[in-house]
Amino acid sequence: PPATAGNAAPAPAASPSPAPTASPSPAAK
């Protein structure tokens, strides 16, 4: 799903969101 304001929470690894380390996001660090 698209990273929207309502979906800014941990999302699947397929989405570039601050969730799993598999996602290319600053939170992955």
N, CA, C and O atoms as a printed pandas DataFrame, in Angstrom:
     atom_number atom_name residue_name chain_id  residue_number  x_coord  y_coord  z_coord
0              1         N          PRO        A               1    0.834   -1.219    0.000
1              2        CA          PRO        A               1    0.000    0.000    0.000
2              3         C          PRO        A               1    0.862    1.259    0.000
3              4         O          PRO        A               1    1.994    1.229    0.483
4              5         N          PRO        A               2    0.355    2.339   -0.522
5              6        CA          PRO        A               2    1.123    3.595   -0.565
6              7         C          PRO        A               2    1.338    4.162    0.825
7              8         O          PRO        A               2    0.481    4.036    1.699
8              9         N          ALA        A               3    2.486    4.786    1.021
9             10        CA          ALA        A               3    2.788    5.362    2.328
10            11         C          ALA        A               3    2.090    6.695    2.495
11            12         O          ALA        A               3    2.628    7.733    2.110
12            13         N          THR        A               4    0.911    6.677    3.057
13            14        CA          THR        A               4    0.150    7.901    3.258
14            15         C          THR        A               4    0.176    8.285    4.732
15            16         O          THR        A               4    0.740    7.567    5.557
16            17         N          ALA        A               5   -0.428    9.403    5.055
17            18        CA          ALA        A               5   -0.436    9.879    6.444
18            19         C          ALA        A               5   -1.151    8.872    7.334
19            20         O          ALA        A               5   -0.803    8.717    8.505
20            21         N          GLY        A               6   -2.143    8.191    6.787
21            22        CA          GLY        A               6   -2.898    7.224    7.576
22            23         C          GLY        A               6   -2.209    5.876    7.618
23            24         O          GLY        A               6   -2.588    5.001    8.396
24            25         N          ASN        A               7   -1.181    5.707    6.769
25            26        CA          ASN        A               7   -0.483    4.433    6.704
26            27         C          ASN        A               7    0.997    4.618    7.022
27            28         O          ASN        A               7    1.851    3.878    6.532
28            29         N          ALA        A               8    1.285    5.623    7.857
29            30        CA          ALA        A               8    2.680    5.908    8.191
30            31         C          ALA        A               8    3.184    4.956    9.266
31            32         O          ALA        A               8    4.344    5.036    9.671
32            33         N          ALA        A               9    2.335    4.070    9.723
33            34        CA          ALA        A               9    2.730    3.117   10.760
34            35         C          ALA        A               9    3.445    1.927   10.123
35            36         O          ALA        A               9    3.438    1.781    8.901
36            37         N          PRO        A              10    4.059    1.081   10.941
37            38        CA          PRO        A              10    4.751   -0.103   10.416
38            39         C          PRO        A              10    3.926   -0.847    9.366
39            40         O          PRO        A              10    2.842   -1.355    9.654
40            41         N          ALA        A              11    4.455   -0.901    8.157
41            42        CA          ALA        A              11    3.752   -1.562    7.056
42            43         C          ALA        A              11    4.552   -2.778    6.608
43            44         O          ALA        A              11    5.644   -3.021    7.121
44            45         N          PRO        A              12    4.028   -3.535    5.670
45            46        CA          PRO        A              12    4.755   -4.718    5.166
46            47         C          PRO        A              12    6.124   -4.344    4.593
47            48         O          PRO        A              12    6.356   -3.199    4.203
48            49         N          ALA        A              13    7.003   -5.305    4.550
49            50        CA          ALA        A              13    8.354   -5.054    4.048
50            51         C          ALA        A              13    8.326   -4.616    2.596
51            52         O          ALA        A              13    9.286   -4.018    2.110
52            53         N          ALA        A              14    7.255   -4.900    1.910
53            54        CA          ALA        A              14    7.154   -4.537    0.499
54            55         C          ALA        A              14    6.992   -3.029    0.342
55            56         O          ALA        A              14    7.279   -2.473   -0.718
56            57         N          SER        A              15    6.534   -2.379    1.395
57            58        CA          SER        A              15    6.335   -0.936    1.329
58            59         C          SER        A              15    7.513   -0.207    1.982
59            60         O          SER        A              15    7.988   -0.618    3.040
60            61         N          PRO        A              16    7.981    0.867    1.356
61            62        CA          PRO        A              16    9.091    1.651    1.923
62            63         C          PRO        A              16    8.635    2.443    3.133
63            64         O          PRO        A              16    8.530    3.668    3.075
64            65         N          SER        A              17    8.367    1.760    4.214
65            66        CA          SER        A              17    7.908    2.428    5.427
66            67         C          SER        A              17    8.790    2.036    6.609
67            68         O          SER        A              17    9.470    1.011    6.568
68            69         N          PRO        A              18    8.778    2.844    7.647
69            70        CA          PRO        A              18    9.570    2.528    8.843
70            71         C          PRO        A              18    9.053    1.284    9.544
71            72         O          PRO        A              18    8.363    1.378   10.560
72            73         N          ALA        A              19    9.385    0.120    9.003
73            74        CA          ALA        A              19    8.928   -1.127    9.604
74            75         C          ALA        A              19   10.087   -2.116    9.692
75            76         O          ALA        A              19   11.004   -1.911   10.488
76            77         N          PRO        A              20   10.068   -3.164    8.908
77            78        CA          PRO        A              20   11.138   -4.164    8.983
78            79         C          PRO        A              20   12.456   -3.631    8.408
79            80         O          PRO        A              20   12.472   -2.650    7.663
80            81         N          THR        A              21   13.542   -4.287    8.763
81            82        CA          THR        A              21   14.849   -3.873    8.249
82            83         C          THR        A              21   14.937   -4.109    6.746
83            84         O          THR        A              21   15.808   -3.549    6.080
84            85         N          ALA        A              22   14.052   -4.924    6.213
85            86        CA          ALA        A              22   14.076   -5.223    4.787
86            87         C          ALA        A              22   13.634   -4.009    3.979
87            88         O          ALA        A              22   13.880   -3.935    2.775
88            89         N          SER        A              23   12.987   -3.068    4.637
89            90        CA          SER        A              23   12.514   -1.886    3.929
90            91         C          SER        A              23   13.601   -0.806    3.930
91            92         O          SER        A              23   14.240   -0.564    4.954
92            93         N          PRO        A              24   13.804   -0.169    2.796
93            94        CA          PRO        A              24   14.811    0.903    2.680
94            95         C          PRO        A              24   14.321    2.165    3.350
95            96         O          PRO        A              24   13.906    3.106    2.673
96            97         N          SER        A              25   14.363    2.200    4.677
97            98        CA          SER        A              25   13.888    3.377    5.397
98            99         C          SER        A              25   14.866    3.728    6.507
99           100         O          SER        A              25   15.613    2.869    6.976
100          101         N          PRO        A              26   14.864    4.985    6.928
101          102        CA          PRO        A              26   15.761    5.433    8.011
102          103         C          PRO        A              26   15.558    4.612    9.279
103          104         O          PRO        A              26   16.496    4.442   10.058
104          105         N          ALA        A              27   14.364    4.109    9.496
105          106        CA          ALA        A              27   14.071    3.351   10.704
106          107         C          ALA        A              27   14.764    1.996   10.677
107          108         O          ALA        A              27   14.884    1.328   11.704
108          109         N          ALA        A              28   15.219    1.595    9.489
109          110        CA          ALA        A              28   15.867    0.292    9.366
110          111         C          ALA        A              28   17.192    0.289   10.118
111          112         O          ALA        A              28   17.718   -0.763   10.480
112          113         N          LYS        A              29   17.723    1.496   10.347
113          114        CA          LYS        A              29   18.987    1.589   11.076
114          115         C          LYS        A              29   18.711    1.394   12.564
115          116         O          LYS        A              29   19.637    1.433   13.374
